[in-house]
Short mmCIF file of C-alpha atoms in Angstrom, two decimals:
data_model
loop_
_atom_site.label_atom_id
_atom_site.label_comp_id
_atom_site.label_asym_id
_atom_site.label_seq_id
_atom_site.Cartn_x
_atom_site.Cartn_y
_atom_site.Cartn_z
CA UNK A 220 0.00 0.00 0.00
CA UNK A 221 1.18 3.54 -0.71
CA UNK A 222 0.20 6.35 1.65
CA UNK A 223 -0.19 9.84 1.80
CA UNK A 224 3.21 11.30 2.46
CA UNK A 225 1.19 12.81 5.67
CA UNK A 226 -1.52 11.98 7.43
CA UNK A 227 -4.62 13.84 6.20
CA UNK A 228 -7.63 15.01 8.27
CA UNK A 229 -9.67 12.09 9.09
CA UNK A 230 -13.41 12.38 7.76
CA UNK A 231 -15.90 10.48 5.97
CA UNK A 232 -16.88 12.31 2.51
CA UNK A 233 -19.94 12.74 1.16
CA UNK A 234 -21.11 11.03 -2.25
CA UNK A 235 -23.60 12.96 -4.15
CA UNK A 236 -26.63 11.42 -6.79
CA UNK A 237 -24.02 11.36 -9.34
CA UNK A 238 -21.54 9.64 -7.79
CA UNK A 239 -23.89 6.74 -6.48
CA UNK A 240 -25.03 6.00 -10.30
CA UNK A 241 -21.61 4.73 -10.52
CA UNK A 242 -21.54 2.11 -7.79
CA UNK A 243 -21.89 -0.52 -10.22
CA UNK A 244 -18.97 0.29 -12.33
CA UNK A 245 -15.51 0.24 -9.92
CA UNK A 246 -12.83 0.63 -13.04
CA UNK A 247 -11.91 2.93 -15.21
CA UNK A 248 -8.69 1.31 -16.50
CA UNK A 249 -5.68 2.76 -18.90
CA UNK A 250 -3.01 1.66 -20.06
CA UNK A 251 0.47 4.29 -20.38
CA UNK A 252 3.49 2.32 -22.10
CA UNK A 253 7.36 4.06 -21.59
CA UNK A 254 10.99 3.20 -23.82
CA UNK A 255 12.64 3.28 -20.75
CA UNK A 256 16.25 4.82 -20.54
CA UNK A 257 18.80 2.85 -19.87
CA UNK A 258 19.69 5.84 -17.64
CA UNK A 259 17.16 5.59 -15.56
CA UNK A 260 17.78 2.76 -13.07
CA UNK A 261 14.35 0.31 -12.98
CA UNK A 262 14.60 0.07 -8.75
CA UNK A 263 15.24 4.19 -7.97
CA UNK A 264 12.27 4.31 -11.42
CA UNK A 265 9.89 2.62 -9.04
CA UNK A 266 11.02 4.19 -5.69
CA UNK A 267 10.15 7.75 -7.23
CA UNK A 268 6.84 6.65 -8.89
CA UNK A 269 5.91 5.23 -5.27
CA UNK A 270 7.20 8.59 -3.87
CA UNK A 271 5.58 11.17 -6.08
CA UNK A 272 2.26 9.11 -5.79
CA UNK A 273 2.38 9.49 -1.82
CA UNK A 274 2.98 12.45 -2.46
CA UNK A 275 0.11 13.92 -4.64
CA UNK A 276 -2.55 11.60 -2.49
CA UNK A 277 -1.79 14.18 0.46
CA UNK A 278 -4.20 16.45 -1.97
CA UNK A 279 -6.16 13.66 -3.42
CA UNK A 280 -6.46 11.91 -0.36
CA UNK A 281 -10.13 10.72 -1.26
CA UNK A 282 -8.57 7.49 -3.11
CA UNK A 283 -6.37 6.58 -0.38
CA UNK A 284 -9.53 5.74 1.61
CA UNK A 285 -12.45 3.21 1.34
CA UNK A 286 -15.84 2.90 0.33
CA UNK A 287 -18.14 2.62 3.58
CA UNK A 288 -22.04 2.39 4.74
CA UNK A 289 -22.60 5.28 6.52
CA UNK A 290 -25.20 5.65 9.57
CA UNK A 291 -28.32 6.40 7.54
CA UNK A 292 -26.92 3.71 5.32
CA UNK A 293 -26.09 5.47 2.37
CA UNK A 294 -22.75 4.90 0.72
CA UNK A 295 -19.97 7.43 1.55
CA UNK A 296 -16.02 7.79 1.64
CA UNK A 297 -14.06 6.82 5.24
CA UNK A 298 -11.30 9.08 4.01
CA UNK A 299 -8.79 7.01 6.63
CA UNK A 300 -5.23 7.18 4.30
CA UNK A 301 -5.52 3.45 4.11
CA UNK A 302 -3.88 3.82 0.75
CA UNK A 303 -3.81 3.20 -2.86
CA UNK A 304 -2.62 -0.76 -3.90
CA UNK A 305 0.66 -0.57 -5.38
CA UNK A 306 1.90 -4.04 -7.33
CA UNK A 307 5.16 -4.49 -9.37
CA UNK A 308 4.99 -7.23 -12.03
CA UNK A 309 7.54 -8.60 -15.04
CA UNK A 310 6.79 -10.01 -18.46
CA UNK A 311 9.63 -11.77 -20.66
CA UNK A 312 8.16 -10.14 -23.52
CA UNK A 313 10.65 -7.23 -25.31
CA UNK A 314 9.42 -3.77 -25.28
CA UNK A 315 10.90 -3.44 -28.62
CA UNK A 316 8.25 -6.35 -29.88
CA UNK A 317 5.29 -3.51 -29.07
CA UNK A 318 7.38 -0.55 -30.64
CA UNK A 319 7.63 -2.37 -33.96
CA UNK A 320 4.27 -3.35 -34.69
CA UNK A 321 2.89 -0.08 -32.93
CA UNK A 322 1.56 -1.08 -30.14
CA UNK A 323 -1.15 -3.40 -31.82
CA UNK A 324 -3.12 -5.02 -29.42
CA UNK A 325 -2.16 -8.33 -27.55
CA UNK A 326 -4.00 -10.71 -25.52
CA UNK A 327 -2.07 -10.27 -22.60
CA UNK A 328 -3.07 -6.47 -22.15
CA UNK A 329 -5.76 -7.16 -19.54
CA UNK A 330 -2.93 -8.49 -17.39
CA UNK A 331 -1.24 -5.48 -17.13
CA UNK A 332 -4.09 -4.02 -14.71
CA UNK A 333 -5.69 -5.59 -11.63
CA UNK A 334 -8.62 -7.90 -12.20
CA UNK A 335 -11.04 -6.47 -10.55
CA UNK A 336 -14.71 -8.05 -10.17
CA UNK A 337 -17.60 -5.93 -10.50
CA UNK A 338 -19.49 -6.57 -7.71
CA UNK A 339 -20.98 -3.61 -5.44
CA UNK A 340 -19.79 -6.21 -2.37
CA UNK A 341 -16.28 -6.14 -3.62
CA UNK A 342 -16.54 -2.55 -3.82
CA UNK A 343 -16.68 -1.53 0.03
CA UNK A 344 -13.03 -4.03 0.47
CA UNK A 345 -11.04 -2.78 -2.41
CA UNK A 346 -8.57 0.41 -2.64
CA UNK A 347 -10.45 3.18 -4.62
CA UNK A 348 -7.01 3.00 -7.07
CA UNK A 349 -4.74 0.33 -8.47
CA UNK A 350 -1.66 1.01 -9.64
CA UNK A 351 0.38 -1.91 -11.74
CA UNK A 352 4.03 -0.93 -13.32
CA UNK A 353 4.83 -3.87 -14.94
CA UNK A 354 8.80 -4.56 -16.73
CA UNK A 355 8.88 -5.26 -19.96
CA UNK A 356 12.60 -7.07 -21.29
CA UNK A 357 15.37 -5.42 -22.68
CA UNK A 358 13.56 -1.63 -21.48
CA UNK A 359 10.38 -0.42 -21.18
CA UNK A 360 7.40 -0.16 -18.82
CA UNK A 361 3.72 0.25 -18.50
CA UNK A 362 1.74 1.81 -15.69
CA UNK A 363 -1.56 0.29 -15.55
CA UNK A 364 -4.19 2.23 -13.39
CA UNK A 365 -7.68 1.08 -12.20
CA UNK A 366 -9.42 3.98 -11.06
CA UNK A 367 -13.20 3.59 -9.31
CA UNK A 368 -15.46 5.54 -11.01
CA UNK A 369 -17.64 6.51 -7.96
CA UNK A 370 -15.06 8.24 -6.86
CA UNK A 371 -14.28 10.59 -9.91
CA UNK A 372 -15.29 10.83 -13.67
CA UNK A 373 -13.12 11.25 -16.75
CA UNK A 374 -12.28 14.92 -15.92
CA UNK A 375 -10.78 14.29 -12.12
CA UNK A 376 -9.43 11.00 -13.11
CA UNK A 377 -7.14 12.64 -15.89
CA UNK A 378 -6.54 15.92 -13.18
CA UNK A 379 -5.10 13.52 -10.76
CA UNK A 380 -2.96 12.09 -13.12
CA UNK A 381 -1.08 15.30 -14.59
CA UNK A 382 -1.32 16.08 -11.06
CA UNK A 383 0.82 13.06 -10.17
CA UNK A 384 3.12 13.76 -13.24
CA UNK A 385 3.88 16.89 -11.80
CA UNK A 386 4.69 15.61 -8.40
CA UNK A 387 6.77 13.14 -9.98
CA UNK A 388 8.79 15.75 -11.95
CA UNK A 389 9.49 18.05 -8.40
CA UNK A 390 6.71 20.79 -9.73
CA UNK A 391 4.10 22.24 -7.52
CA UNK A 392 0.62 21.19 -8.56
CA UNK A 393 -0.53 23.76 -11.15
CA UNK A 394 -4.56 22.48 -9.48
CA UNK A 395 -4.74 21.69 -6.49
CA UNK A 396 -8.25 19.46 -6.36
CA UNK A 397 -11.37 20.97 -5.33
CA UNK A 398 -13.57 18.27 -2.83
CA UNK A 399 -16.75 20.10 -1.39
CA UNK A 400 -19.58 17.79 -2.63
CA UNK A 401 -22.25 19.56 -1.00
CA UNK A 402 -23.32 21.67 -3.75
CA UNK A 403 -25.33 18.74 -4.66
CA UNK A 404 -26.55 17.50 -1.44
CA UNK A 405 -30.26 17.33 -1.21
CA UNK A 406 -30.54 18.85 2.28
CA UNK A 407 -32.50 15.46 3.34
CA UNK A 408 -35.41 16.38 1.30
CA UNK A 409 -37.34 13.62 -0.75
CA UNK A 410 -36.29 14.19 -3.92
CA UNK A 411 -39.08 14.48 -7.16
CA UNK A 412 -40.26 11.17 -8.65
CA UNK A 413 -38.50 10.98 -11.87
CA UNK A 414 -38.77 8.78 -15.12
CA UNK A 415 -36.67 8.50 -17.85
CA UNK A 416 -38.99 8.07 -20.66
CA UNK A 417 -38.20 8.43 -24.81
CA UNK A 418 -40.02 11.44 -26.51
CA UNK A 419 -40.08 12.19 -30.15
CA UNK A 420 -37.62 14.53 -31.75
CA UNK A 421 -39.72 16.95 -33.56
CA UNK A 422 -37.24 19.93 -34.01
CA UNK A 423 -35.02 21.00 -36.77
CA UNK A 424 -36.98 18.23 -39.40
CA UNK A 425 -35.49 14.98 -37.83
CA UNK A 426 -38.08 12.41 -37.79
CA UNK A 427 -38.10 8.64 -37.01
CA UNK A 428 -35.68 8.75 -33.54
CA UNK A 429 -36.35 9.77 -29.74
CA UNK A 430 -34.68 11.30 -27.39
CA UNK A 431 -34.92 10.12 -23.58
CA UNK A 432 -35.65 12.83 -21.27
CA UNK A 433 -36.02 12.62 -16.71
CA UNK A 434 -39.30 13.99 -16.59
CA UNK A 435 -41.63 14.70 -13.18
CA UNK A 436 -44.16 11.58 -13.04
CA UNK A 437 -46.27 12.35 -9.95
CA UNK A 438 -48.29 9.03 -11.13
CA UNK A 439 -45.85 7.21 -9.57
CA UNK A 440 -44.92 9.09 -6.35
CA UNK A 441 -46.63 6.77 -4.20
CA UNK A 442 -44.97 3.54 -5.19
CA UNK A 443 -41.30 4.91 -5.07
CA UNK A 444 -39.32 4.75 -2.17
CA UNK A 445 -37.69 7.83 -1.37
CA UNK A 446 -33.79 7.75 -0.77
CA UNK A 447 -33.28 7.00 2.99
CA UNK A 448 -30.76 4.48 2.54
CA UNK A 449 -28.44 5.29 -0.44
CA UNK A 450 -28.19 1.85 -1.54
CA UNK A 451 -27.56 0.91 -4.80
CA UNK A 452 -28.98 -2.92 -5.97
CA UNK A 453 -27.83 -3.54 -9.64
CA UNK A 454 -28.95 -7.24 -10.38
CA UNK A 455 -26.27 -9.24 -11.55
CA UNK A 456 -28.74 -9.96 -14.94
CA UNK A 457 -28.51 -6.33 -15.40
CA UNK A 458 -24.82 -5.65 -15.20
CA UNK A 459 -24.29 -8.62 -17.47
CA UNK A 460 -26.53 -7.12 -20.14
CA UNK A 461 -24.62 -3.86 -20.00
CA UNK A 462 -20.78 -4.99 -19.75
CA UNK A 463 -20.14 -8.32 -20.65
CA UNK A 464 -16.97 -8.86 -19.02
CA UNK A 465 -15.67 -12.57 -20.27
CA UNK A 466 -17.18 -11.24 -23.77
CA UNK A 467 -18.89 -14.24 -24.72
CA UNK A 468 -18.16 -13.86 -28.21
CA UNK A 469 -14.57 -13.62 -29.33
CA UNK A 470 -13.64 -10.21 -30.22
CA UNK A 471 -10.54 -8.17 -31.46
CA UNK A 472 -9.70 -4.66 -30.73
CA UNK A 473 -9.25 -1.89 -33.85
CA UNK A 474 -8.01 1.85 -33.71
CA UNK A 475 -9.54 4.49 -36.23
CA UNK A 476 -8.09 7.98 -37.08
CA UNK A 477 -9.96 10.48 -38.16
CA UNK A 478 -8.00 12.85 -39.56
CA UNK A 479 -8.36 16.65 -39.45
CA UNK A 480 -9.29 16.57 -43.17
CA UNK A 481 -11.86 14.12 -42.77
CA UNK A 482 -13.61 15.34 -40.09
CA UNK A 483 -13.78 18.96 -41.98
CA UNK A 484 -15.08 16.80 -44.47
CA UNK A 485 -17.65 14.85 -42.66
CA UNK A 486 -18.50 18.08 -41.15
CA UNK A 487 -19.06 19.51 -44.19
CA UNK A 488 -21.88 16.25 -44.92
CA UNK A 489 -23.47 16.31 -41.66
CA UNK A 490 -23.76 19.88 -41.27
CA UNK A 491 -22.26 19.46 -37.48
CA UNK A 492 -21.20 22.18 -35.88
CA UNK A 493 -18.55 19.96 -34.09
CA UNK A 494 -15.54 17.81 -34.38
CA UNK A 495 -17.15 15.07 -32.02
CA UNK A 496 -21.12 15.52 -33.95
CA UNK A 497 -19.50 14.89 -37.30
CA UNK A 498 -16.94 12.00 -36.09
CA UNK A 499 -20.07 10.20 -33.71
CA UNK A 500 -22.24 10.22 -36.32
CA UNK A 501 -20.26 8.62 -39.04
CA UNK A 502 -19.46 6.15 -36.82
CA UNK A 503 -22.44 5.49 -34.93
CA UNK A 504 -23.67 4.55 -38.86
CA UNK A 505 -21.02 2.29 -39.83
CA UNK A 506 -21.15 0.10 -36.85
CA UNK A 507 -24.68 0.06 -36.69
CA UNK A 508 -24.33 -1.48 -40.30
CA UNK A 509 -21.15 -3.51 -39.82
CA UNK A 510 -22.93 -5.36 -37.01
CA UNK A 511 -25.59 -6.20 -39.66
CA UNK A 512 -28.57 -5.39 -37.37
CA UNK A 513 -31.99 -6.27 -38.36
CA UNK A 514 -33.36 -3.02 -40.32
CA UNK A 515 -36.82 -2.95 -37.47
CA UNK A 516 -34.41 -2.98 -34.64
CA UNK A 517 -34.23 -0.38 -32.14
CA UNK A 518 -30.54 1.24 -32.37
CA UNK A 519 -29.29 3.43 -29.05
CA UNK A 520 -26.44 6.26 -29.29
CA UNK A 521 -25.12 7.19 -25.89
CA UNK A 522 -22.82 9.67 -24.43
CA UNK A 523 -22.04 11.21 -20.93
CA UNK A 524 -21.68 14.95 -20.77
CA UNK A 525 -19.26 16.91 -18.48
CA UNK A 526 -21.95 19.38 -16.57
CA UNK A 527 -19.61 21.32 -14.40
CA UNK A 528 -20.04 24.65 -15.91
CA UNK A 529 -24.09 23.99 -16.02
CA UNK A 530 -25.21 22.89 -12.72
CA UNK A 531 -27.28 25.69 -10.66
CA UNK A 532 -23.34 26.90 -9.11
CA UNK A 533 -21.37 26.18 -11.71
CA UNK A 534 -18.21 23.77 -10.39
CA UNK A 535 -14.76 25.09 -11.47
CA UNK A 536 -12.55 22.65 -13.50
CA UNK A 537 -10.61 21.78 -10.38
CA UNK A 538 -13.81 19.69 -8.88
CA UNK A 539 -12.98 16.45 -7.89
CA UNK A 540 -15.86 13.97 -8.39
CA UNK A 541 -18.64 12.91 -10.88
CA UNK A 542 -20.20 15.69 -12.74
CA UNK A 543 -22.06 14.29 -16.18
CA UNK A 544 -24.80 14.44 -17.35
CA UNK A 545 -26.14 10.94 -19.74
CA UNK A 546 -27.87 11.25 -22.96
CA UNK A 547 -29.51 8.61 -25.08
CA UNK A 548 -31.02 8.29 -28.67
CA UNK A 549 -32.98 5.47 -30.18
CA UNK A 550 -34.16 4.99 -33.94
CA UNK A 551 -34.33 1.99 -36.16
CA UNK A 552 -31.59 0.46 -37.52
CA UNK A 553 -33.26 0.53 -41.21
CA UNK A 554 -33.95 4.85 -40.69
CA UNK A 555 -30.22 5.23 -39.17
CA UNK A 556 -27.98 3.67 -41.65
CA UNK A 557 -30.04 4.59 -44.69
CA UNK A 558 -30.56 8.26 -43.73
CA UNK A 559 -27.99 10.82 -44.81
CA UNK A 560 -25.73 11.53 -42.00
CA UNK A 561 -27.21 14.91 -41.38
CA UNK A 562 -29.60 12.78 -39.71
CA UNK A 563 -27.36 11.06 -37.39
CA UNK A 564 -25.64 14.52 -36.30
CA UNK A 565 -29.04 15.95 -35.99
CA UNK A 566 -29.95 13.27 -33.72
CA UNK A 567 -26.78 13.75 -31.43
CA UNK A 568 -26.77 17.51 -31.64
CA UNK A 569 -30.44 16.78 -29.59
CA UNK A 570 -28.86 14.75 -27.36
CA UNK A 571 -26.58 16.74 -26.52
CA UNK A 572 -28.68 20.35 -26.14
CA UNK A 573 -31.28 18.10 -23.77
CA UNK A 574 -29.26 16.72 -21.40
CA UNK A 575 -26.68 19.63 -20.43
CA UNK A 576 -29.76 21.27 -20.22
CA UNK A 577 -29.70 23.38 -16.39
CA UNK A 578 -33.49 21.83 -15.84
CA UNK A 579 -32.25 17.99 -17.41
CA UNK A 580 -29.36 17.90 -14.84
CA UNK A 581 -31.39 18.95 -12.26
CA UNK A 582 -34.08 16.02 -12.48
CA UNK A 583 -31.02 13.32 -13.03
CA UNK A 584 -30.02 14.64 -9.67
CA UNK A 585 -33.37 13.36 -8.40
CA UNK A 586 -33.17 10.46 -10.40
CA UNK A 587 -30.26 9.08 -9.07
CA UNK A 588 -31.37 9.89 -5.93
CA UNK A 589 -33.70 7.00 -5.06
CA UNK A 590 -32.27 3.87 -3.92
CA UNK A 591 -32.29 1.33 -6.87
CA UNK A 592 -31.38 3.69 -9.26
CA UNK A 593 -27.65 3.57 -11.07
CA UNK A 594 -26.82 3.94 -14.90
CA UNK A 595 -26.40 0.18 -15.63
CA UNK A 596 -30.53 0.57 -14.66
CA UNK A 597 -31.29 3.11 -16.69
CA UNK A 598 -29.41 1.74 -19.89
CA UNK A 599 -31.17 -1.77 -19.65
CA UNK A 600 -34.37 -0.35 -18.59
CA UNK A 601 -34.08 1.69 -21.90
CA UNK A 602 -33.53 -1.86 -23.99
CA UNK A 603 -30.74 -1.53 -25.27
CA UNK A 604 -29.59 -4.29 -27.35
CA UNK A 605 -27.74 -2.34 -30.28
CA UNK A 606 -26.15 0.54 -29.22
CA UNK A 607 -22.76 2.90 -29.58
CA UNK A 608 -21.79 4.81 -25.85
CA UNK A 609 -19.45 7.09 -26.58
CA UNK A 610 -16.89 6.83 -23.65
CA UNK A 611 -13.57 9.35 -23.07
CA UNK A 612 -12.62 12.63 -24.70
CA UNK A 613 -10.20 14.01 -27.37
CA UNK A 614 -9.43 16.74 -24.82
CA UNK A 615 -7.91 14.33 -21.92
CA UNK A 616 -4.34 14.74 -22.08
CA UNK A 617 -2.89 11.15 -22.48
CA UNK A 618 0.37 12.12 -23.63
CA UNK A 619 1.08 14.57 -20.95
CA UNK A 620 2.03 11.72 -18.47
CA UNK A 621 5.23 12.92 -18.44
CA UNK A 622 6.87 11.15 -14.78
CA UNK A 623 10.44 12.46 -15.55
CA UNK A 624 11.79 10.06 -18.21
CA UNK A 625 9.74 11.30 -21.30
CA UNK A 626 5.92 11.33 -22.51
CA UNK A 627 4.02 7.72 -23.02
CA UNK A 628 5.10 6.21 -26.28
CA UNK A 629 1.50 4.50 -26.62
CA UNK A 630 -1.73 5.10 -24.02
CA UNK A 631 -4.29 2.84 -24.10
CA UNK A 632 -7.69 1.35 -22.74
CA UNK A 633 -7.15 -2.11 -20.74
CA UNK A 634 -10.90 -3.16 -21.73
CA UNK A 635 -13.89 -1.87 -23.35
CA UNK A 636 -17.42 -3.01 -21.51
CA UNK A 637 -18.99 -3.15 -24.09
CA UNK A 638 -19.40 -4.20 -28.29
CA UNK A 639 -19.64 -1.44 -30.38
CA UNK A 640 -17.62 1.23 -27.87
CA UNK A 641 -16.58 4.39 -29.17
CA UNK A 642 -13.70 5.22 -27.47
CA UNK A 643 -12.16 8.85 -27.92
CA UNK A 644 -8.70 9.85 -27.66
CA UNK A 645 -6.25 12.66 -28.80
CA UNK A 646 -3.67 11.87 -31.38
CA UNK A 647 -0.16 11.45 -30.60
CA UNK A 648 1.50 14.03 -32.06
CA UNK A 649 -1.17 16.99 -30.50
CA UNK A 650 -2.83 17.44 -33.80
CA UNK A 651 -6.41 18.03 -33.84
CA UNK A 652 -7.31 14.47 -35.38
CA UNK A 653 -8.96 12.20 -33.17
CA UNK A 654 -8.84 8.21 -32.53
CA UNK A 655 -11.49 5.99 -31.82
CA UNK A 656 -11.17 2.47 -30.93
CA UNK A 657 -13.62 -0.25 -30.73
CA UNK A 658 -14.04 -4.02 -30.19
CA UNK A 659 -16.10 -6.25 -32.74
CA UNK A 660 -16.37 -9.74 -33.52
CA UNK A 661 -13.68 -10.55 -36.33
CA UNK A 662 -15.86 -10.28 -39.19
CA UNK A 663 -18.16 -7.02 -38.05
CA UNK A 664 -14.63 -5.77 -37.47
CA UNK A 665 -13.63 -6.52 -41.04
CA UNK A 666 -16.94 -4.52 -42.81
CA UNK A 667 -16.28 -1.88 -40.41
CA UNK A 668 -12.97 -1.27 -41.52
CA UNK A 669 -14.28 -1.52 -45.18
CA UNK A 670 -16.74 0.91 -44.49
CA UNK A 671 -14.80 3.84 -42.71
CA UNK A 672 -12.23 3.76 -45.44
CA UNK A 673 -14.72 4.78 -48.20
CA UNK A 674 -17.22 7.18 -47.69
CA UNK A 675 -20.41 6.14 -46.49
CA UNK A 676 -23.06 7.76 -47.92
#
């Protein structure tokens, strides 16, 4: 275990609505792989990775404690320094064997994180993070990090990690974290019964698709529970539907760039306003038809929205904790894929504009705030069967994890939940192109290849 350098005031921290939704899911898990110098000595390499971590948890001293039942029974943070889980591991692999083939993807990746099992049990025992460095031969490392989502979205996960960077390299934290949660504490007060119900798009032409919306259903305010206890029961029928984790069917892993010129150009079709519109929609499309789905199907596009400048007090960058907002989509697989993709970026343009909306975020607040509600519910409640979740951003910095030996020479996901994923990354070299990365059965995989080399019209 790996402390905070000193001990930190002992409290238990409050979890807000938003945080609870993410009980079910305890890792967020990446992947940073390093040429390592033959300068830099592999024991006094792992002595200053262990000391710059202590270190930065002194200020981010949330995931050196543990997930706990509080009195009332609701879920909180015993923010006791207990520490973050620190394992070393070797592989008699060369590090050259990745750089040569670019850092394709190998079957072994998975091992290079902790295996953690998603059960909301398992969840009150384990550290909040999980570091693995593991040795490659003849040079090179990679850092493997499991980070609990309940704890912090996408946002705070990638602050804490420049954050650590910079501790590593002797620098002073350019942010130091933000932790008051209260802004969206409820003040014990029942919160509004809520549904998440689908509603016709009927703006800006689109026809054929609906948008789910939390709306007030006073019908059913006498057979809700109201939240006294916090607790979040995600059957394990449920989860399973949502994130297969042993991925039943055998599947391989695929990168896609998107380069600046083809996004202007795809922006130019679609008539998005935005990189991410034009990019989502093309690919929401060409999965949708690579995995062949039957034309009467429903299909589901789904993406999380960072709501920290849109919440009644607007949150400053620095906050450290979940702050997003979910938005889902569902047409037919038959009007999706044989619509022009104006209608696709019209569809997640809506999405988008409803649920950063100040009143939408409100009513997820009170969602989320009764006690068998989580997102792995409201997905499968939904029915989704066929769907693309758009997951990460362009705008994290992966290539910033600079720990004093040079930037990552390849960052990358350890898993993907679920078929279909559209994963978003920056590229490399800074530029403004973006990567997405997926995982299909081998011969989905194959037409979708097919298809985003060509246009798709």
């Amino acid at each position: 275990m790996v402390r905070p350098a000193t001990r930190t005031a002992t409290q238990t921290m409050f979890l807000s609505n938003l945080d609870h939704g993410w009980l079910p899911f305890n890792n967020v898990q990446r992947l940073f792989f390093y040429t390592q110098s033959p300068l830099n000595e592999y024991s006094s390499l792992i002595q200053g990775i262990k000391k710059s971590l202590s270190s930065v948890l002194v200020h981010f001293y949330p995931l050196a404690g543990r997930l706990k039942k509080g009195e009332s029974g609701r879920t909180e943070v015993d923010c006791n320094d207990e520490g973050v889980e620190f394992r070393e591991a070797s592989i008699n692999i060369p590090f050259q064997e990745l750089e040569k083939d670019g850092f394709q993807r190998k079957a072994f990746f998975p091992k290079l994180v902790h295996d953690v099992d998603l059960s909301v049990d398992e969840n009150y025992s384990r550290p909040l993070l999980l570091i693995q460095v593991t040795a490659f031969e003849e040079g090179g490392i990679c850092i493997g990090t499991t980070f609990h989502h309940v704890i912090a979205d996408g946002n705070s996960f990638w602050h804490f990690l420049t954050s650590w960077a910079e501790c590593s390299r002797g620098l002073p934290l350019v942010k130091p974290p933000q932790h008051s949660r209260t802004i969206f504490k409820r003040d014990n007060k029942s919160p509004l019964s809520i549904s998440y119900k689908a509603h016709e798009i009927i703006s800006h032409g689109i026809t054929g698709a609906k948008i789910f919306k939390f709306v007030p259903d006073n019908s059913q305010s006498d057979n809700i529970k109201t939240c006294t206890t916090g607790e979040v029961d995600t059957p394990k029928g449920d989860l399973q539907k949502w994130v297969d984790l042993k991925k039943k069917t055998e599947v391989i892993y695929s990168t896609f760039c998107f380069t600046e010129d083809k996004i202007q150009y795809l922006k130019q079709r679609s008539g998005a306003s935005t990189s991410f519109v034009a990019v989502a929609a093309q690919f929401w499309r060409c999965v949708m038809r690579a995995r062949e789905v039957p034309k009467e199907e429903a299909v589901y596009f789904l993406l999380l929205c960072d709501c920290r400048g849109r919440v009644k007090r607007p949150l400053t960058p620095d906050y450290f904790g979940n702050c997003l907002s979910v938005g889902l989509a569902q047409t037919t697989a038959n009007t999706l894929v044989n619509s022009d993709i104006s209608f696709a970026a019209g569809v997640i343009q809506q999405v988008i504009d409803s649920c950063t909306s100040q009143e939408q975020i409100n009513y997820l607040i009170d969602w989320a705030g009764y006690p068998d509600r989580n997102f792995v519910k409201l997905v499968t409640e939904a029915g989704w069967k066929y769907g693309t979740n758009a997951v990460s951003s362009p705008r994290f910095p992966l290539y910033g994890m600079d720990f004093g030996w040079g930037k990552p020479s390849d960052v990358q996901t350890a898993t993907m939940n679920e078929i279909g994923t559209m994963f978003l990354s920056c590229a490399k070299d800074g530029g403004k192109s973006i990567l997405v990365s997926t995982c299909l059965p081998q011969h989905q995989m194959e037409i979708l290849h097919l298809l985003l080399s060509v246009s798709v019209d």
